[in-house]
CSV table of C-alpha atoms in Angstrom, one decimal:
chain,number,residue,atom,x,y,z
A,1,MET,CA,0.0,0.1,-0.1
A,2,LEU,CA,1.1,3.5,-0.6
A,3,MET,CA,-0.8,5.3,2.2
A,4,ALA,CA,-0.7,4.7,5.8
A,5,ARG,CA,-2.0,6.7,9.1
A,6,GLN,CA,0.1,8.1,11.4
A,7,LYS,CA,0.2,7.9,15.4
A,8,THR,CA,-1.2,11.7,14.9
A,9,GLY,CA,-4.2,10.6,13.1
A,10,GLY,CA,-3.3,11.9,9.7
A,11,TYR,CA,-2.2,10.1,6.7
A,12,ILE,CA,1.1,9.8,4.7
A,13,ASP,CA,2.2,8.9,1.4
A,14,ALA,CA,5.2,6.2,1.2
A,15,GLU,CA,7.3,8.7,-0.6
A,16,ALA,CA,6.6,11.6,1.7
A,17,TYR,CA,7.3,8.8,4.7
A,18,ARG,CA,10.7,7.9,3.1
A,19,GLN,CA,11.9,11.7,3.0
A,20,LEU,CA,10.5,12.5,6.5
A,21,ARG,CA,12.5,9.3,7.9
A,22,ALA,CA,15.7,10.5,6.9
A,23,GLN,CA,15.2,13.7,8.8
A,24,VAL,CA,13.9,12.3,12.0
A,25,SER,CA,16.3,11.7,14.7
A,26,THR,CA,16.2,8.1,16.5
A,27,ARG,CA,15.2,9.8,19.9
A,28,LYS,CA,11.5,10.7,17.9
A,29,ALA,CA,11.5,7.3,16.0
A,30,ASP,CA,8.0,6.4,17.8
A,31,LEU,CA,6.5,9.5,15.7
A,32,MET,CA,7.5,7.5,12.7
A,33,GLU,CA,5.0,4.5,13.8
A,34,VAL,CA,2.1,3.9,11.1
A,35,ARG,CA,-0.9,1.8,10.8
A,36,CYS,CA,-3.1,0.4,8.3
A,37,PRO,CA,-5.9,2.5,7.2
A,38,GLY,CA,-8.2,-0.5,7.0
A,39,CYS,CA,-7.3,-3.0,10.0
A,40,GLN,CA,-5.3,-0.7,12.1
A,41,GLY,CA,-2.6,-3.4,12.1
A,42,ALA,CA,1.2,-2.1,12.5
A,43,LEU,CA,2.7,-1.6,9.5
A,44,ILE,CA,6.5,-1.3,8.2
A,45,PHE,CA,8.1,0.6,5.7
A,46,LYS,CA,9.6,-1.2,2.6
A,47,ASN,CA,12.2,0.6,0.0
A,48,GLY,CA,14.1,-1.9,-1.7
A,49,GLN,CA,15.2,-2.3,-5.1
A,50,GLN,CA,12.3,-4.5,-6.6
A,51,LYS,CA,9.5,-2.1,-5.9
A,52,ILE,CA,8.9,1.5,-5.4
A,53,PRO,CA,8.6,2.7,-1.8
A,54,HIS,CA,5.4,1.1,-0.1
A,55,PHE,CA,4.1,-0.1,3.3
A,56,ALA,CA,3.2,-3.8,4.4
A,57,HIS,CA,1.8,-5.3,7.4
A,58,ARG,CA,4.3,-5.9,10.2
A,59,GLN,CA,2.7,-9.4,10.4
A,60,GLN,CA,0.6,-11.4,8.3
A,61,GLN,CA,-2.9,-10.9,8.9
A,62,ASP,CA,-6.7,-11.0,7.2
A,63,CYS,CA,-7.1,-7.5,6.1
A,64,GLN,CA,-10.3,-7.2,4.4
A,65,LEU,CA,-8.8,-3.8,2.3
A,66,PHE,CA,-5.4,-4.4,1.9
A,67,SER,CA,-3.9,-7.6,0.5
A,68,GLU,CA,-0.4,-8.8,1.1
A,69,GLY,CA,2.3,-9.1,-1.4
A,70,GLU,CA,1.1,-6.3,-3.8
A,71,THR,CA,3.0,-6.5,-6.8
A,72,ALA,CA,5.5,-4.1,-8.4
A,73,GLU,CA,3.1,-3.8,-11.2
A,74,HIS,CA,0.5,-2.6,-8.9
A,75,LEU,CA,2.3,-0.1,-7.2
A,76,ALA,CA,4.0,1.4,-10.2
A,77,GLY,CA,0.5,1.6,-12.0
A,78,LYS,CA,-1.3,3.5,-8.7
A,79,ARG,CA,1.8,6.0,-8.9
A,80,PHE,CA,1.3,6.4,-12.7
A,81,LEU,CA,-2.2,6.9,-12.2
A,82,GLN,CA,-1.8,9.5,-9.4
A,83,ARG,CA,0.5,11.6,-12.0
A,84,ILE,CA,-2.0,11.5,-14.4
A,85,LEU,CA,-5.1,12.2,-12.4
A,86,PRO,CA,-6.2,15.8,-10.8
A,87,ALA,CA,-3.8,16.7,-8.2
A,88,GLU,CA,-7.1,16.6,-5.7
A,89,ALA,CA,-7.5,12.9,-6.4
A,90,GLN,CA,-6.9,10.7,-3.2
A,91,MET,CA,-4.5,8.0,-3.0
A,92,GLU,CA,-6.4,4.5,-1.6
A,93,ALA,CA,-9.1,6.1,0.0
A,94,TYR,CA,-11.0,4.5,2.3
A,95,LEU,CA,-15.3,4.6,1.8
A,96,PRO,CA,-16.4,3.4,5.4
A,97,HIS,CA,-20.1,3.2,3.7
A,98,LEU,CA,-19.0,1.0,1.0
A,99,GLN,CA,-16.2,-0.9,3.0
A,100,GLN,CA,-14.2,-0.4,-0.2
A,101,ARG,CA,-10.8,1.2,-1.1
A,102,PRO,CA,-10.4,2.3,-4.7
A,103,ASP,CA,-6.9,2.7,-5.6
A,104,LEU,CA,-7.6,6.2,-6.2
A,105,LEU,CA,-10.6,8.4,-5.9
A,106,TRP,CA,-11.1,12.0,-7.9
A,107,GLN,CA,-15.0,13.2,-7.0
A,108,ARG,CA,-17.2,10.2,-7.5
A,109,LEU,CA,-14.5,8.5,-10.0
A,110,ALA,CA,-13.2,5.4,-8.3
A,111,VAL,CA,-10.3,4.0,-10.0
A,112,GLU,CA,-9.2,0.5,-10.0
A,113,PHE,CA,-6.0,-0.9,-11.1
A,114,GLN,CA,-6.8,-4.7,-11.5
A,115,CYS,CA,-3.2,-6.6,-12.3
A,116,SER,CA,-3.8,-10.0,-10.3
A,117,SER,CA,-7.2,-12.5,-10.2
A,118,LEU,CA,-10.3,-11.6,-9.2
A,119,SER,CA,-13.1,-14.0,-9.0
A,120,GLN,CA,-16.4,-12.8,-11.3
A,121,ALA,CA,-18.6,-12.5,-8.0
A,122,ARG,CA,-16.2,-10.5,-6.4
A,123,PHE,CA,-15.8,-8.1,-9.2
A,124,GLN,CA,-19.5,-7.9,-9.6
A,125,GLU,CA,-19.9,-7.2,-6.0
A,126,ARG,CA,-17.4,-4.3,-5.9
A,127,THR,CA,-18.7,-2.8,-9.3
A,128,THR,CA,-22.5,-2.9,-8.3
A,129,ASN,CA,-21.8,-1.2,-4.6
A,130,TYR,CA,-19.8,1.3,-6.2
A,131,GLN,CA,-22.6,2.1,-8.8
A,132,ALA,CA,-25.5,1.8,-6.1
A,133,HIS,CA,-23.9,4.5,-4.0
A,134,GLY,CA,-23.3,7.0,-6.8
A,135,TYR,CA,-19.6,6.2,-7.8
A,136,GLN,CA,-18.6,5.7,-11.3
A,137,PRO,CA,-15.8,2.7,-11.4
A,138,TRP,CA,-13.1,2.8,-14.1
A,139,TRP,CA,-11.5,-0.5,-14.1
A,140,LEU,CA,-8.1,-0.5,-15.8
A,141,LEU,CA,-6.4,-4.0,-16.5
A,142,GLY,CA,-3.0,-5.0,-15.9
A,143,LYS,CA,-0.6,-6.8,-18.6
A,144,GLN,CA,-1.8,-10.4,-18.1
A,145,PHE,CA,-5.5,-9.6,-18.5
A,146,LEU,CA,-4.9,-7.4,-21.8
A,147,PRO,CA,-6.2,-9.2,-25.1
A,148,LEU,CA,-3.3,-8.1,-26.8
A,149,ASP,CA,-3.3,-11.5,-29.0
A,150,SER,CA,-6.0,-10.9,-31.1
A,151,ARG,CA,-6.5,-14.2,-31.9
A,152,SER,CA,-6.7,-15.5,-28.2
A,153,ARG,CA,-10.0,-15.7,-26.3
A,154,TRP,CA,-10.6,-13.0,-23.9
A,155,PRO,CA,-10.4,-14.2,-19.9
A,156,SER,CA,-13.8,-13.5,-17.9
A,157,LEU,CA,-12.4,-10.6,-16.0
A,158,THR,CA,-11.4,-8.8,-19.4
A,159,ARG,CA,-14.7,-9.2,-20.8
A,160,SER,CA,-16.3,-7.9,-17.5
A,161,CYS,CA,-14.3,-4.7,-17.7
A,162,VAL,CA,-15.7,-3.7,-21.0
A,163,GLN,CA,-17.9,-0.4,-20.3
A,164,GLU,CA,-19.9,1.8,-22.4
A,165,SER,CA,-19.2,5.3,-23.3
A,166,PRO,CA,-20.5,7.9,-25.7
A,167,GLN,CA,-18.4,6.4,-28.3
A,168,GLY,CA,-19.4,2.7,-28.0
A,169,LEU,CA,-17.9,-0.2,-26.0
A,170,GLU,CA,-14.7,0.2,-24.8
A,171,LEU,CA,-11.9,-1.5,-22.5
A,172,TRP,CA,-9.1,0.3,-20.8
A,173,GLY,CA,-5.6,-1.2,-19.9
A,174,LEU,CA,-2.3,-0.1,-18.2
A,175,LEU,CA,1.3,-1.1,-18.8
A,176,ALA,CA,2.8,0.3,-15.9
A,177,GLN,CA,6.4,-0.1,-16.2
A,178,GLU,CA,6.2,1.6,-19.6
A,179,GLU,CA,3.8,4.0,-18.1
A,180,GLU,CA,1.4,3.8,-21.2
A,181,LEU,CA,-2.3,3.6,-21.3
A,182,LEU,CA,-4.0,1.2,-23.7
A,183,TYR,CA,-7.5,2.3,-24.8
A,184,PHE,CA,-9.6,-0.7,-26.9
A,185,TYR,CA,-12.4,0.3,-28.8
A,186,ALA,CA,-14.6,-0.5,-32.1
A,187,LEU,CA,-14.9,-3.9,-30.2
A,188,ASP,CA,-16.3,-6.6,-32.5
A,189,TRP,CA,-17.0,-10.2,-32.8
A,190,HIS,CA,-16.8,-12.6,-36.0
A,191,TYR,CA,-17.8,-16.4,-36.2
A,192,ARG,CA,-14.4,-17.2,-37.7
A,193,PHE,CA,-11.9,-14.5,-36.3
A,194,GLY,CA,-13.5,-14.5,-32.7
A,195,SER,CA,-13.5,-11.0,-30.7
A,196,SER,CA,-11.6,-8.1,-32.5
A,197,TYR,CA,-10.7,-4.3,-31.6
A,198,GLN,CA,-9.0,-1.3,-32.4
A,199,ILE,CA,-6.2,-0.1,-29.9
A,200,GLN,CA,-4.6,3.4,-29.3
A,201,SER,CA,-1.6,3.8,-26.9
A,202,LEU,CA,-1.5,7.0,-24.6
A,203,LYS,CA,2.0,8.0,-23.2
A,204,PRO,CA,1.8,10.4,-20.0
A,205,GLN,CA,2.4,13.4,-22.4
A,206,ASP,CA,-0.8,12.4,-24.1
A,207,CYS,CA,-2.9,11.7,-21.1
A,208,LEU,CA,-4.4,15.4,-20.3
A,209,PHE,CA,-7.2,13.7,-18.2
A,210,THR,CA,-10.0,15.8,-18.9
A,211,GLY,CA,-10.0,14.4,-22.5
A,212,LEU,CA,-9.2,10.8,-21.5
A,213,PHE,CA,-12.7,10.2,-21.6
A,214,ARG,CA,-13.6,12.1,-24.7
A,215,LEU,CA,-11.5,10.5,-27.1
A,216,GLY,CA,-14.2,10.5,-29.9
A,217,SER,CA,-15.0,8.2,-32.5
A,218,ARG,CA,-11.7,6.5,-33.8
A,219,GLY,CA,-13.3,4.9,-36.9
A,220,GLU,CA,-15.5,1.9,-37.2
A,221,SER,CA,-14.6,-1.6,-36.6
A,222,GLN,CA,-12.9,-3.6,-39.2
A,223,SER,CA,-15.6,-5.5,-41.0
A,224,ASN,CA,-14.4,-9.2,-41.9
A,225,PRO,CA,-16.5,-10.7,-44.5
A,226,TRP,CA,-20.1,-12.3,-43.2
A,227,GLN,CA,-21.6,-15.0,-44.9
A,228,ILE,CA,-24.9,-16.6,-43.8
A,229,SER,CA,-24.1,-20.0,-45.2
A,230,GLU,CA,-20.5,-19.5,-43.6
A,231,TYR,CA,-22.0,-18.8,-40.3
A,232,LYS,CA,-24.4,-21.7,-40.3
A,233,TRP,CA,-21.4,-24.0,-41.3
A,234,TYR,CA,-19.7,-22.6,-38.3
A,235,LEU,CA,-22.8,-23.7,-36.0
A,236,GLN,CA,-23.2,-27.3,-37.5
A,237,ARG,CA,-19.5,-27.8,-36.7
A,238,GLY,CA,-19.4,-26.4,-33.0
A,239,LEU,CA,-22.8,-28.7,-32.6
A,240,ALA,CA,-20.7,-31.6,-33.9
A,241,SER,CA,-17.9,-31.1,-31.8
A,242,GLN,CA,-20.3,-31.0,-28.8
A,243,SER,CA,-19.6,-27.2,-28.0
A,244,LYS,CA,-21.4,-26.6,-24.7
A,245,ARG,CA,-22.2,-23.2,-25.5
A,246,LEU,CA,-23.9,-24.4,-28.7
A,247,LEU,CA,-25.5,-27.3,-27.5
A,248,HIS,CA,-26.9,-25.4,-24.7
A,249,LEU,CA,-28.5,-22.8,-27.3
A,250,GLN,CA,-29.7,-25.7,-29.4
A,251,GLY,CA,-31.4,-27.0,-26.2
A,252,LEU,CA,-33.2,-23.6,-25.5
A,253,CYS,CA,-34.5,-23.5,-29.2
A,254,TYR,CA,-35.9,-27.3,-29.1
A,255,GLN,CA,-37.8,-26.2,-25.9
A,256,LYS,CA,-39.7,-23.6,-28.4
A,257,ARG,CA,-40.0,-26.2,-31.4
A,258,GLY,CA,-36.8,-24.3,-33.1
A,259,ASN,CA,-33.5,-25.6,-34.5
A,260,LEU,CA,-30.4,-23.4,-34.5
A,261,LEU,CA,-29.5,-24.3,-37.9
A,262,ASP,CA,-33.0,-23.7,-39.4
A,263,LEU,CA,-33.6,-19.9,-38.7
A,264,PRO,CA,-35.1,-17.5,-40.9
A,265,ASP,CA,-32.1,-16.1,-42.9
A,266,TRP,CA,-32.0,-12.8,-41.2
A,267,CYS,CA,-31.2,-14.1,-37.7
A,268,TYR,CA,-28.0,-14.8,-39.1
A,269,LEU,CA,-27.1,-11.7,-40.2
A,270,PRO,CA,-24.3,-9.5,-37.9
A,271,GLY,CA,-26.2,-7.2,-35.3
A,272,GLN,CA,-25.6,-4.1,-33.3
A,273,HIS,CA,-24.7,-6.0,-30.3
A,274,GLN,CA,-22.7,-9.1,-31.7
A,275,PHE,CA,-19.7,-8.4,-29.6
A,276,LEU,CA,-21.8,-8.9,-26.1
A,277,LEU,CA,-23.8,-11.6,-27.4
A,278,GLU,CA,-21.9,-13.5,-29.8
A,279,GLN,CA,-24.2,-16.6,-30.7
A,280,GLU,CA,-26.6,-15.9,-28.0
A,281,LEU,CA,-28.0,-13.0,-30.6
A,282,LEU,CA,-29.5,-15.8,-32.5
A,283,LEU,CA,-31.4,-17.2,-29.6
A,284,LEU,CA,-33.1,-13.8,-28.9
A,285,ARG,CA,-33.9,-13.0,-32.3
A,286,PHE,CA,-35.4,-16.5,-32.9
A,287,LEU,CA,-37.5,-15.5,-29.7
A,288,THR,CA,-39.0,-12.8,-31.4
A,289,GLN,CA,-40.5,-15.1,-33.8
A,290,THR,CA,-41.8,-17.5,-31.2
A,291,LYS,CA,-43.7,-14.8,-29.2
A,292,GLY,CA,-45.3,-13.5,-32.5
A,293,GLY,CA,-46.7,-10.1,-31.5
A,294,ALA,CA,-45.5,-10.0,-28.0
A,295,THR,CA,-44.7,-6.4,-26.7
A,296,TRP,CA,-41.3,-5.4,-25.7
A,297,GLU,CA,-42.3,-6.2,-21.8
A,298,GLN,CA,-43.5,-9.6,-22.6
A,299,TRP,CA,-40.4,-10.5,-24.6
A,300,HIS,CA,-38.2,-9.1,-22.1
A,301,GLU,CA,-39.4,-11.0,-19.2
A,302,GLU,CA,-39.0,-14.2,-21.3
A,303,VAL,CA,-35.5,-13.6,-22.4
A,304,ASP,CA,-34.3,-11.7,-19.3
A,305,GLN,CA,-33.6,-14.9,-17.1
A,306,LEU,CA,-32.2,-16.8,-20.3
A,307,ILE,CA,-29.0,-14.9,-21.0
A,308,SER,CA,-26.4,-14.2,-18.3
A,309,TRP,CA,-24.7,-11.0,-18.1
A,310,PRO,CA,-21.1,-10.4,-17.0
A,311,TYR,CA,-21.0,-6.7,-18.1
A,312,PRO,CA,-22.0,-4.7,-15.1
A,313,LEU,CA,-20.7,-1.5,-16.9
A,314,VAL,CA,-23.1,-2.2,-19.6
A,315,ASP,CA,-26.6,-1.7,-19.1
A,316,LYS,CA,-28.5,-4.9,-19.8
A,317,LYS,CA,-32.0,-4.0,-20.4
A,318,THR,CA,-30.9,-1.2,-23.0
A,319,VAL,CA,-29.3,-3.8,-24.9
A,320,LEU,CA,-31.9,-6.2,-25.0
A,321,ARG,CA,-34.2,-3.3,-25.8
A,322,GLN,CA,-32.1,-2.7,-29.2
A,323,VAL,CA,-32.0,-6.3,-29.9
A,324,TYR,CA,-35.7,-6.4,-29.8
A,325,GLN,CA,-36.0,-3.3,-32.1
A,326,GLU,CA,-33.5,-4.4,-34.5
A,327,SER,CA,-34.7,-8.0,-34.7
A,328,ARG,CA,-38.2,-6.5,-35.3
A,329,ARG,CA,-36.8,-4.3,-38.2
A,330,LEU,CA,-34.9,-7.0,-39.9
A,331,ALA,CA,-37.7,-9.5,-39.8
A,332,GLU,CA,-40.3,-6.9,-41.6
A,333,GLU,CA,-37.6,-6.1,-44.5
């Protein structure tokens, strides 16, 4: 951790502590005692060669807010973010009413740099807790979670950090050692190539914070040829190879007397929310047909429970409404 609670009750930054320690005489060493802002346990100061100056618990203990063994990547990332955020941003600010501690807090923006494993349940809990209390979470991913290889499947945590903006879907990453922000945009999905994106690299001199969230449209997604017959062949191969995801969708279609390989042609066209839904878009479109003249409310009540939603930063109801409207339009063309 980079912030500690002083004996006097105030807080001190690790770098400021390093400078102060060099000035304090041995006789006043007790003034340098610091404690964890979360559990109030005793801390020690570390100033080694591998990591930047930081604090750690004197004894291994169960602290709900500060984990042991904080990586050099995480410490360096927080320092970098502190530099590009406005000066009044608070490092490791404890929010007692949430019992959470974002890496940095600026007004209602809770900044989280995630470079270690985090369960889907815990990520959802932390994100929805911020949102329920009026905070806007800004998640940035560390190197191991970044989709730098466009051919690899995205980890679940990576997908969960996708967020909405006026420019569309986006994802943020941070290469701490290189001091480089990565902005992923124009997110898309193709049955042959999987998830795709465009990426912009931002160095410190480019990171004028007030402009970070107004990067503007950076072009359309790179469209790959999409053919209905080829998509159906892809689905057929997936079912033949016992793809759990496709078999689950096929089972849901069977329950409604349908077949994933025998839907109206318009169901196989690419859609506005292809990245978020991938093959699940087929099921949603099919269900607009089985419900006939069902209203939006009736259709939504049926499909809402069928589609899992690992995107707490994207409004599910808005996406489903747009899918419903798009499906109605395509069916009538």
